Coordinates of C-alpha atoms and ligand atoms in Angstrom, one line a residue:
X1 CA -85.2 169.9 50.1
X2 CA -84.9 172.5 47.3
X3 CA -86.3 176.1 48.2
X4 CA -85.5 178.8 47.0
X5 CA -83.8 177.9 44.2
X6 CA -81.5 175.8 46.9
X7 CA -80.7 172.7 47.8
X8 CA -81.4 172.4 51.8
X9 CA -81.4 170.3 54.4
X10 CA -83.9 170.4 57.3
X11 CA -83.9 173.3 59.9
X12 CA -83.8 170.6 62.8
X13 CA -81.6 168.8 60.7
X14 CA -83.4 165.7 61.2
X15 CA -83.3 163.0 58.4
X16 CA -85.5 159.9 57.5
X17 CA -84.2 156.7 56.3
X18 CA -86.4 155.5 52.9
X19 CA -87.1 151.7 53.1
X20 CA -88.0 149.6 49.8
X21 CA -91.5 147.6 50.3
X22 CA -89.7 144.1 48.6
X23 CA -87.0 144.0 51.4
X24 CA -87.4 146.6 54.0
X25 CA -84.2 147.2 53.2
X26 CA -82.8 151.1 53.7
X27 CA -82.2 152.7 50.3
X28 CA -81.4 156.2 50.8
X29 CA -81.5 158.7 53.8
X30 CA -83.3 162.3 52.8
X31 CA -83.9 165.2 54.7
X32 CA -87.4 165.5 57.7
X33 CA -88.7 168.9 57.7
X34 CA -91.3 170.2 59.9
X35 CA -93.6 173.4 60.3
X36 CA -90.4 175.4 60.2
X37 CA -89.0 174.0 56.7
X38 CA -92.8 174.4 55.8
X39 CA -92.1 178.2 56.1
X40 CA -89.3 178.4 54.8
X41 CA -91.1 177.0 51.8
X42 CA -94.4 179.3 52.0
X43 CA -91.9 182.5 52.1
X44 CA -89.7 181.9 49.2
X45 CA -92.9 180.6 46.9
X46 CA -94.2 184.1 48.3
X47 CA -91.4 186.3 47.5
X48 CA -91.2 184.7 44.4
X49 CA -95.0 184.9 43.2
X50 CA -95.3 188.6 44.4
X51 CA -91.9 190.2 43.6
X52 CA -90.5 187.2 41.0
X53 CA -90.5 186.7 37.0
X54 CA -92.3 183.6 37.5
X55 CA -96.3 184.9 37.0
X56 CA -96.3 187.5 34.8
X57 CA -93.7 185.4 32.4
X58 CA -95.4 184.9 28.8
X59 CA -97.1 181.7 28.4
X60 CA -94.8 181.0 25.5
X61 CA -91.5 181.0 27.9
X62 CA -93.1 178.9 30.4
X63 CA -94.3 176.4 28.5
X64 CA -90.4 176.4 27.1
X65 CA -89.3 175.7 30.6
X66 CA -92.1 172.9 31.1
X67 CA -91.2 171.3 27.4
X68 CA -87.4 171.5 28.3
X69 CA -88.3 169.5 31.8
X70 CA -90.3 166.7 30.0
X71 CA -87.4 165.7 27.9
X72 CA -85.4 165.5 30.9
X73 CA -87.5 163.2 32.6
X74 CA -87.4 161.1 28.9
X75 CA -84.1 161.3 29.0
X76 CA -83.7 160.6 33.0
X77 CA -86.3 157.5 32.2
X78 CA -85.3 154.0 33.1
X79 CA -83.5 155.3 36.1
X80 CA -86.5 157.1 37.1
X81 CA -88.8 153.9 36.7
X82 CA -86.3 151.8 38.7
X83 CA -85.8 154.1 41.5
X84 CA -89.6 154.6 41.4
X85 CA -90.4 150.8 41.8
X86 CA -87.2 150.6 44.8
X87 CA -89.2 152.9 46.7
X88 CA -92.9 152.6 46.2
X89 CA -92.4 148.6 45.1
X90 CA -94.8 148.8 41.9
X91 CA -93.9 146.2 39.0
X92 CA -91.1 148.2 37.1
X93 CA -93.4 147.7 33.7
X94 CA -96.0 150.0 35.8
X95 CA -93.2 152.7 36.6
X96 CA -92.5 153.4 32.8
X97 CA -95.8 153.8 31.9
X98 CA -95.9 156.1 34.7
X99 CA -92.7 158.3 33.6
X100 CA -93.7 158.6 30.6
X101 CA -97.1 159.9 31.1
X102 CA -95.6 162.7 33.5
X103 CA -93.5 164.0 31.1
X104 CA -96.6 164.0 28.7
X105 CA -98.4 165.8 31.1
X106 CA -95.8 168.3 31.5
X107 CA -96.1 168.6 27.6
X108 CA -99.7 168.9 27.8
X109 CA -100.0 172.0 29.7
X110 CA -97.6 173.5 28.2
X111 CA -99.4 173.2 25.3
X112 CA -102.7 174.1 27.0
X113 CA -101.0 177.7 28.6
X114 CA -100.2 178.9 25.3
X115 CA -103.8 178.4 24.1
X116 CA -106.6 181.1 23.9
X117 CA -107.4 181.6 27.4
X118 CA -110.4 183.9 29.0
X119 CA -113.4 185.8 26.9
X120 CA -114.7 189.0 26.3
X121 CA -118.7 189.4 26.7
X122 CA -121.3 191.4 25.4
X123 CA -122.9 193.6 28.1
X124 CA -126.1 195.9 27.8
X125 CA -124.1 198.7 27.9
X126 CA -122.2 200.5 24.6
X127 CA -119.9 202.2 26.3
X128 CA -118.3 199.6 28.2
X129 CA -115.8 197.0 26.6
X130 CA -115.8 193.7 28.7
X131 CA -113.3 190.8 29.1
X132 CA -112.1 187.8 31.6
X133 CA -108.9 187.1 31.8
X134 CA -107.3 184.6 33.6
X135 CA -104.5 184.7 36.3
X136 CA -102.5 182.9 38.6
X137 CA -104.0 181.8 42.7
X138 CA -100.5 182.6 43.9
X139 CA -98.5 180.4 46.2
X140 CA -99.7 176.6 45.8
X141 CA -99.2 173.7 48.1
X142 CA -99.5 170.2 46.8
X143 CA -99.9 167.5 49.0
X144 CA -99.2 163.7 46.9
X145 CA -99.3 160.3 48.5
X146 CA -97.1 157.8 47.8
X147 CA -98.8 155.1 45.4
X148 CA -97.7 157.6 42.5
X149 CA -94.8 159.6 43.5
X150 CA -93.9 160.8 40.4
X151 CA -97.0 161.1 38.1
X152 CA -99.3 162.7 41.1
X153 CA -96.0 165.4 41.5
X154 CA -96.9 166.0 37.6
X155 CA -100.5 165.8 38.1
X156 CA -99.8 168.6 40.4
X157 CA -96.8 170.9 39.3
X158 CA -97.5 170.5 35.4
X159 CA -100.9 173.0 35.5
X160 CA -99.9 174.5 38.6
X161 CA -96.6 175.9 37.2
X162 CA -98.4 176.3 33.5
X163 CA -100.8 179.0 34.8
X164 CA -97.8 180.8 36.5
X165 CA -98.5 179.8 39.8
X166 CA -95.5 179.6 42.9
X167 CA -95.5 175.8 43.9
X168 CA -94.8 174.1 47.5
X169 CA -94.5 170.3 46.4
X170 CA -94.7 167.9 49.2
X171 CA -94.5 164.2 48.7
X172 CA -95.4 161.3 50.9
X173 CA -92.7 160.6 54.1
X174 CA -92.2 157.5 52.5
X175 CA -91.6 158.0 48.7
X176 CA -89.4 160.9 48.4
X177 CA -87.0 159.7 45.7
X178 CA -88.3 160.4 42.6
X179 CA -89.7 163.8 43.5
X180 CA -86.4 164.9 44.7
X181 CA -85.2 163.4 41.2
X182 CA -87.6 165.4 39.2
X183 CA -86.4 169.3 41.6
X184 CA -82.6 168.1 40.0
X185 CA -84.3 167.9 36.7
X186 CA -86.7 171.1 37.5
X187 CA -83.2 173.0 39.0
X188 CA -81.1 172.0 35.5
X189 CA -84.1 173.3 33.5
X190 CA -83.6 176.8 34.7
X191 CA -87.2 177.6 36.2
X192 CA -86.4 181.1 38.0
X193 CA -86.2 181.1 41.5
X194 CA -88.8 179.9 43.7
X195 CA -91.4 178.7 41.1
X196 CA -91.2 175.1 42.5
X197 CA -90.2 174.4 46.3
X198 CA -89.6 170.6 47.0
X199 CA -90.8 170.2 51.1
X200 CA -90.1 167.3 52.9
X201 CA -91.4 165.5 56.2
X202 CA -94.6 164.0 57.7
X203 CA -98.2 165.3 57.0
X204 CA -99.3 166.3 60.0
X205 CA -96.7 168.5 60.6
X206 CA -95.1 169.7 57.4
X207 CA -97.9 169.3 55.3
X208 CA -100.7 170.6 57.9
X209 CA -98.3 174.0 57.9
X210 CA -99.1 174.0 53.8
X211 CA -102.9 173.8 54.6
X212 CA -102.9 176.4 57.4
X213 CA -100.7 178.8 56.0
X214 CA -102.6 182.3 55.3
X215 CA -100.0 182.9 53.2
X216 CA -100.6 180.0 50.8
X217 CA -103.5 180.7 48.4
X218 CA -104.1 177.1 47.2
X219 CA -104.1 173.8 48.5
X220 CA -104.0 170.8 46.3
X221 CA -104.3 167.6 47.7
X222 CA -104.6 163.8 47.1
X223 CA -104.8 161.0 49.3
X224 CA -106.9 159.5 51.6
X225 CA -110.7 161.2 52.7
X226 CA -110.3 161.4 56.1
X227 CA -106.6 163.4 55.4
X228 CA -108.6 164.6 53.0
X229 CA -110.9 166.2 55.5
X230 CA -108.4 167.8 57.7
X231 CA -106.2 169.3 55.0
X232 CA -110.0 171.0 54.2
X233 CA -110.3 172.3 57.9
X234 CA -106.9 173.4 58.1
X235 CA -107.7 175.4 54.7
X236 CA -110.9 177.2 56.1
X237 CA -108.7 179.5 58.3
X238 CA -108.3 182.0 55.5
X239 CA -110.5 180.4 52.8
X240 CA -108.1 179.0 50.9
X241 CA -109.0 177.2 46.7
X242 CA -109.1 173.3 47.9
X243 CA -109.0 170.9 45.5
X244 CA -109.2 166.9 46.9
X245 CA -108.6 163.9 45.1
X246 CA -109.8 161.6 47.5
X247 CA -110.4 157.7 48.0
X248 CA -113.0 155.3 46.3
X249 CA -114.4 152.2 46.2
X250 CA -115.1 151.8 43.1
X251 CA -117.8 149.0 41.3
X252 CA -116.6 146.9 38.2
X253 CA -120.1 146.0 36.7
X254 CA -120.1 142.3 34.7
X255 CA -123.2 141.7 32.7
X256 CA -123.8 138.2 31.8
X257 CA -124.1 139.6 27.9
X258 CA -120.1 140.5 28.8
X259 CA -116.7 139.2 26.5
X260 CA -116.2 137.3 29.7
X261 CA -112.8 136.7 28.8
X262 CA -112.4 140.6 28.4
X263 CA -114.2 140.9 32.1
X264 CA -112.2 138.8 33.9
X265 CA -108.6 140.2 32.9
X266 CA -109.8 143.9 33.5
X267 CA -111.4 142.6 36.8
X268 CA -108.5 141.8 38.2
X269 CA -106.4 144.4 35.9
X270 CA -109.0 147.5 38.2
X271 CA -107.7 145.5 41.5
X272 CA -104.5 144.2 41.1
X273 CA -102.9 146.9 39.3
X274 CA -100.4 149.0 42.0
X275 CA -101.3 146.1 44.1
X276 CA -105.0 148.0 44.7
X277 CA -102.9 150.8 46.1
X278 CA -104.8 152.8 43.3
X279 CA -107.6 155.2 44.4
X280 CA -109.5 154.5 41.0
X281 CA -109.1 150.7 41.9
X282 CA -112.1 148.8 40.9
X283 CA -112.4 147.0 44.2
X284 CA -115.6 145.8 44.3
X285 CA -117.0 143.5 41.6
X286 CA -120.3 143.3 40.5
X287 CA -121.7 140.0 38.8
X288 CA -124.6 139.0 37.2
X289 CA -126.0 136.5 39.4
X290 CA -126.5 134.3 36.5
X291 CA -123.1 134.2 35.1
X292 CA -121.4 133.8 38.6
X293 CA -120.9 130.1 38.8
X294 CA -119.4 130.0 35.5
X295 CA -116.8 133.4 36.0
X296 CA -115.5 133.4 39.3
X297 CA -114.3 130.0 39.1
X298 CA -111.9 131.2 36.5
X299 CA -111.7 134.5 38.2
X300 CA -110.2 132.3 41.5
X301 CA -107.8 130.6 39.3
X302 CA -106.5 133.5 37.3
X303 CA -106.0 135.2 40.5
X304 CA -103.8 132.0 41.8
X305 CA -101.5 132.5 39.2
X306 CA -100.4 136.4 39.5
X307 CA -96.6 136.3 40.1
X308 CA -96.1 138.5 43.2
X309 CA -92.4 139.9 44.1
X310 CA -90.2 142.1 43.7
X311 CA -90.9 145.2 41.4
X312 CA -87.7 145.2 40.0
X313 CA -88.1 141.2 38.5
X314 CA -89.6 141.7 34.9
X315 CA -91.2 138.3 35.7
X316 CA -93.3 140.3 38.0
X317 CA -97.1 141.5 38.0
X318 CA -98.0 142.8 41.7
X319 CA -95.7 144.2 43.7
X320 CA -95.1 144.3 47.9
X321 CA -97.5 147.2 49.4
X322 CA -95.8 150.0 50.9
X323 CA -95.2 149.4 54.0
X324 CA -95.5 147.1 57.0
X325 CA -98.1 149.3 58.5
X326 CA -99.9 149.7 55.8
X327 CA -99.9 145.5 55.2
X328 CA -101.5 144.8 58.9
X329 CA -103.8 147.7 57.7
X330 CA -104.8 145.3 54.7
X331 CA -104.5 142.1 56.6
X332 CA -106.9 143.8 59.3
X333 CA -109.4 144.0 56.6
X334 CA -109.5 140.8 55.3
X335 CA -109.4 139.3 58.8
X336 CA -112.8 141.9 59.2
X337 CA -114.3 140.1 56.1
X338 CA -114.1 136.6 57.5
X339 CA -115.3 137.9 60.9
X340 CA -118.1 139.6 59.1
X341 CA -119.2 136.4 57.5
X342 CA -117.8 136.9 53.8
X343 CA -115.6 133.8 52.4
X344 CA -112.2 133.8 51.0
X345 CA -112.4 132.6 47.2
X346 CA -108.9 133.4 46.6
X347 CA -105.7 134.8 49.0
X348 CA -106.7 136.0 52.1
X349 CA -102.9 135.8 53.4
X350 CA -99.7 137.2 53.9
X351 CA -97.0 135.4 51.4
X352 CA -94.5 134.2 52.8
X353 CA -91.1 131.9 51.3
X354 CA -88.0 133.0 49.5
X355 CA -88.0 136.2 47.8
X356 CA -91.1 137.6 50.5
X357 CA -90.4 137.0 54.1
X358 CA -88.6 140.5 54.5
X359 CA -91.2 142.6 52.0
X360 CA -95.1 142.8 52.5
X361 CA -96.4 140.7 50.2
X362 CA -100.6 139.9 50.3
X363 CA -101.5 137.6 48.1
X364 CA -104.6 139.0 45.3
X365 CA -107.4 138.3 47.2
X366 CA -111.1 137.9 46.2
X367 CA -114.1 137.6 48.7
X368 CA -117.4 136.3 47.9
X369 CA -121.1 135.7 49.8
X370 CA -120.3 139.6 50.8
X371 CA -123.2 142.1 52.4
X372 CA -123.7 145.7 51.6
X373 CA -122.8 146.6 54.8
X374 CA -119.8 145.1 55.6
X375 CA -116.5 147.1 56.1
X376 CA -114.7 144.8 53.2
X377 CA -117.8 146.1 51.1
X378 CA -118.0 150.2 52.4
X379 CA -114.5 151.2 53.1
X380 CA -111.1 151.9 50.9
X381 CA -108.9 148.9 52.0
X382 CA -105.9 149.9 49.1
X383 CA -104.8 146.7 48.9
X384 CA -105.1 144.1 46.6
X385 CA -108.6 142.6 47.7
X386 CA -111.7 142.5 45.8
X387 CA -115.6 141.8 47.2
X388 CA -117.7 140.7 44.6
X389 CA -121.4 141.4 45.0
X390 CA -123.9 139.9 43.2
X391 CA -126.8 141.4 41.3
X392 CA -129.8 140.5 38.8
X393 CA -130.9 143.3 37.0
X394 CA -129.7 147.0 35.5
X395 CA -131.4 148.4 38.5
X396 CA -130.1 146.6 41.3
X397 CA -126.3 146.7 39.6
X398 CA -126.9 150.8 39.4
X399 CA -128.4 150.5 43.1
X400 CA -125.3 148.3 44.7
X401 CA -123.0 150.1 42.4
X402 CA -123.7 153.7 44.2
X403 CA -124.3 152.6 47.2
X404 CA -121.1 154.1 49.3
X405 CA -119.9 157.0 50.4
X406 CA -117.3 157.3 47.7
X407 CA -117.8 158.3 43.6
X408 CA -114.3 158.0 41.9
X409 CA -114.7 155.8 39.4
X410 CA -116.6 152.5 37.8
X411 CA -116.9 150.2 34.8
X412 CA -118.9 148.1 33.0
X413 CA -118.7 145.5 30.7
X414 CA -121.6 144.7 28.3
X415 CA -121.7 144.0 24.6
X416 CA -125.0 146.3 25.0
X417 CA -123.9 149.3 24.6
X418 CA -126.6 151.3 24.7
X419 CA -127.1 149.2 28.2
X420 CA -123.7 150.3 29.1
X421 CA -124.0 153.7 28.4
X422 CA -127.7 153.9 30.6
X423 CA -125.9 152.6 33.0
X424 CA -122.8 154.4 33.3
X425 CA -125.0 157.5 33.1
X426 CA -126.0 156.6 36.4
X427 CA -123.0 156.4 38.1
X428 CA -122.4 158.7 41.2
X429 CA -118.6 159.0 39.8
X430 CA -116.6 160.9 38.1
X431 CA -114.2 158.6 35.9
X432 CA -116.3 155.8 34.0
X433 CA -115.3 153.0 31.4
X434 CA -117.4 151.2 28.8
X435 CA -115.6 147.5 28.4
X436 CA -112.5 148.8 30.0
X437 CA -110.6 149.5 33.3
X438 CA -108.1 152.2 34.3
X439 CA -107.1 153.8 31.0
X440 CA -106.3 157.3 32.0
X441 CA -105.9 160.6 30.1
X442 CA -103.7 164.0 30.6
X443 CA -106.8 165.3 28.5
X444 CA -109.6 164.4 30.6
X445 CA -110.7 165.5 33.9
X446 CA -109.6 163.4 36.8
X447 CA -111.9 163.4 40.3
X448 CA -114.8 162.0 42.3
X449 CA -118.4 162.8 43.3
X450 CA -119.4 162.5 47.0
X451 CA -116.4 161.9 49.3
X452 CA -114.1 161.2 46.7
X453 CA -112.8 164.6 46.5
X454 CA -113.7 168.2 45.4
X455 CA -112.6 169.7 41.9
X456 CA -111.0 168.0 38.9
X457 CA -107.3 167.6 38.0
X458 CA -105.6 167.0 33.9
X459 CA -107.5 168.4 30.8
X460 CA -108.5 171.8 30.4
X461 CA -110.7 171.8 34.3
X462 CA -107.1 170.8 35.6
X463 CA -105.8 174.6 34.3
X464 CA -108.8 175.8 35.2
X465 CA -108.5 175.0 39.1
X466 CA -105.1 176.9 39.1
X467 CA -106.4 180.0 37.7
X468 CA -108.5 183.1 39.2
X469 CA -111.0 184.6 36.9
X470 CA -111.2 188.8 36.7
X471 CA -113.9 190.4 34.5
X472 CA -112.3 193.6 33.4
X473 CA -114.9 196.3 32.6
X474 CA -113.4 199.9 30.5
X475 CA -115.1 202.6 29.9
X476 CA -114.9 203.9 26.6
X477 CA -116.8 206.8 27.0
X478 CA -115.6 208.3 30.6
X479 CA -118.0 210.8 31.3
X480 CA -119.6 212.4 34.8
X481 CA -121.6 210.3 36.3
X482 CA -123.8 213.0 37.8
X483 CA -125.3 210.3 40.8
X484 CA -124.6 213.2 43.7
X485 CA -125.6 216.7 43.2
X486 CA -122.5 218.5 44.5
X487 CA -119.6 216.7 42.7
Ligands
NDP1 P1 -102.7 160.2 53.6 O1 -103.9 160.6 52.9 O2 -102.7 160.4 55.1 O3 -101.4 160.8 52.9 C1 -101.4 161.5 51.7 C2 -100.5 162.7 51.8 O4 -101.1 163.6 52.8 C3 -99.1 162.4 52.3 O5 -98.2 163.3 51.7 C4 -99.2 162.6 53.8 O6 -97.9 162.9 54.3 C5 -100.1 163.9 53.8 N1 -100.7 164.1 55.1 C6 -101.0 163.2 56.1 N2 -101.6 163.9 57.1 C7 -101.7 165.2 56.8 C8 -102.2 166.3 57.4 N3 -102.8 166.3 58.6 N4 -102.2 167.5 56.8 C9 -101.6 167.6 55.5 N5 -101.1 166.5 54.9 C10 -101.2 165.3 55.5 O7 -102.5 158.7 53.3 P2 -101.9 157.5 54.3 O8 -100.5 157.3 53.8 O9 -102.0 157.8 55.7 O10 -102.8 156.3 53.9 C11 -104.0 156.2 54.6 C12 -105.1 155.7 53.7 O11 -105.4 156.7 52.8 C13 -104.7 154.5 52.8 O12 -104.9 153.3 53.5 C14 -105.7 154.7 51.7 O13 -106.9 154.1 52.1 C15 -105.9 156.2 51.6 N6 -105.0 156.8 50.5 C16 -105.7 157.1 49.4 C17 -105.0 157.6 48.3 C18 -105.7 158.0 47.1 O14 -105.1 158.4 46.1 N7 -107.0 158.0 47.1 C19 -103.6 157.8 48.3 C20 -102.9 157.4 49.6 C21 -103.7 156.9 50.6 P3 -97.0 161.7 55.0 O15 -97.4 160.5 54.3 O16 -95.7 162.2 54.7 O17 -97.3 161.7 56.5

């Protein structure tokens, strides 16, 4: 753990072995922290928000430090991607894309701090000049999960250090490794003392302390809702900034006036990316009724042929999922959707054979002659399996598409695009795509509607929701007030 400018290991002393999802296989042994690490953590990120350089810094120096870090993760970058997909299992092509666009994003607000920041406002009354300025929260804790170790520890640390905050980073139990990569890099950089804490252990002990702290200002969080939902309870106790990136279960619309070639790769491109361990994922599939006898044979086919296996073979396009837990989760919820009634057009198993036995494969799985209400339909399975739902006009698509609990993301795919555009103007989601799937921005604003989260991260709202706002009001003609008689 590194606090304090420090490297540590756990006050308990306890460790965790890290396993790799293709083997199960024991890959590195890191420290287990608890509630008393977790304060260790919250005091030196205090000490060094309210006493330290770190806050009042200029912009311009900052942004230095965050510049100097992204080359270092450039520079760190094939061995980041590899040690990425050893722990988290994603296709090794997906963990370069994915080191590379943290260090962007690490670029990107340092380019955003040094902008103009704040306003100054007219008010009805000459003699005051007015402003807003913009400051840190304080002492920050971000909470990641472990489908993007790396670029969710950006999403978090690159506007939370930008605006001068005091950051408390903890990753997922289970995919430490490239976050304690990126504190070496963070250390070598030269960030002063206590700007970024690296906290490790489970959730609901470690990270619950970052949530309940009253002396953490800010907790950031992504994961799943109902974590989601006690990281926000814990928060209440002294009314802590929440921001939630939450789950989804996102609709991928297909209109029979579709490039159906163009549908069907970024169908299964929105599930089987991150083997559907991707809270954007588009995991349902919405089909014009009259086009589905023509599409989802091909769709079945296509889906047949995805080469599942280890990350680290180039020849690979889906990966293991992340643990074994986590596959009986996924295999639970396809056994659900034949219980339910819904048939298996493609997958629907374990994989097994040379290569797979000892990881936790599931094969891409697609389920048709789905319900609205069943659980393969309603709830986040993050796994590679996809319900398609059929649908005969704009209305009913817009109907089916919002009807969950969740509001992440969706897509269609139309060659009308004034169709498309009514369309995604209706979506109860935050993230939409016009005849695409997934492509994702440091510049734009990244979060749900409904239970999909709370608050925006990347782009300018990303700064934004690490920032307090102050009016500043002077008087620039102090005279007596003359409100009480005998002053
Ligand atoms: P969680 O949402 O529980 O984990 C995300 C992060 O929160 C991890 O760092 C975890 O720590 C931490 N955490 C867990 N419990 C608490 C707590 N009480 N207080 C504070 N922090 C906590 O995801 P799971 O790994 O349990 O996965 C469960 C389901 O959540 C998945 O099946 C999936 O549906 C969904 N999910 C959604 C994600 C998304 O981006 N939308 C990402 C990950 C999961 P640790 O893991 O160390 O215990």
């Amino acid at each position: 753990m590194f606090i304090g400018g420090e490297w540590v290991v756990a006050v308990d002393g306890a460790t965790r072995e890290i396993l790799n999802p293709a083997n199960n296989q024991v890959i590195a042994t890191v420290a287990d922290g608890n509630e008393k690490d977790a304060d260790r953590a919250i005091r030196a990120a205090r000490q060094a928000f309210d006493e330290g350089p770190w806050p009042s810094m200029p912009a311009a120096e900052r942004a230095k430090l965050l510049l100097k870090l992204a080359d270092k993760i450039d520079a760190a970058g094939g061995g980041l991607a590899a040690l990425e997909t050893r722990n988290n299992g994603k296709p090794l092509r997906e963990a370069k894309f994915d080191v590379a666009d943290a260090a962007n994003c690490f670029r990107y607000y340092a380019g955003l701090i040094t902008k103009p920041l704040g306003q100054n406002y007219e008010v009805p009354d000459p003699a005051i000049s007015a402003m807003v300025v913009r400051e840190p929260i304080g002492v920050c804790g971000q909470i990641i999960p472990w489908n993007y170790p790396l670029l969710m520890a950006a999403w978090k640390l690159a506007p939370g250090l930008a605006a001068g905050n005091c950051c408390i980073l903890k990753p997922a139990e289970t995919t430490p490794l490239t976050a304690i990569k990126l504190f070496e890099l963070i250390a070598d950089a030269g960030f002063p003392t206590g700007a970024a804490q690296l906290l490790l252990g489970p959730g609901p002990t470690a990270g619950n302390a970052l949530a309940a702290s009253p002396l953490v200002d800010k907790v950031a969080f992504t994961g799943g809702t109902a974590t989601g939902r006690k990281v926000m309870t814990a928060a209440a106790g002294n009314i802590k900034k929440v921001s939630l990136e939450l789950g989804g279960k996102s609709p991928n619309i297909v209109f029979a006036d579709a490039d159906r070639d163009l549908a069907l790769e970024y169908a299964m491109f929105g599930i089987f990316a991150g083997q559907g361990e991707v809270c954007s994922a588009g995991s349902r599939l919405l089909i014009e009724r009259s086009i589905a006898d023509q599409f989802l044979p091909r769709l079945a086919a296509a889906c047949d042929k995805i080469v599942v296996g280890d990350g680290m073979n180039e020849k690979t396009e889906m990966g293991p999922l992340i643990t074994r837990d986590h596959m009986r989760k996924v295999l639970g919820y396809i056994d659900a959707g034949k219980q339910e009634g819904a048939e298996v057009l493609c997958g629907g198993r374990r994989l097994s054979g040379p290569g797979l036995d000892a990881g936790n494969f599931v094969a891409p799985t697609v389920f048709v002659k789905t319900k609205p209400a069943m659980k393969i339909v309603q709830e986040e399975i993050f796994g590679p399996v996809l319900a398609v739902q059929l649908f005969d006009t704009e209305q009913d698509a817009i109907r089916l598409a919002n009807d969950t609990v969740y509001g992440l993301a969706g897509g269609v795919f139309t060659r009308d695009t004034a169709k498309g555009l009514r369309v995604l103007k209706k979506l109860r989601a935050g993230i939409t795509w016009l005849n695409t799937y997934h492509p994702t921005f440091n510049e734009a604003p990244w979060g749900g509607y409904k239970q999909s989260g709370i608050g925006r991260e990347l782009g300018t709202f990303g700064l934004e929701a690490y920032m307090e706002t102050k009016q500043i009001n002077i008087n620039l003609a102090p005279t007596k007030l003359g409100w009480f008689a005998n002053v």
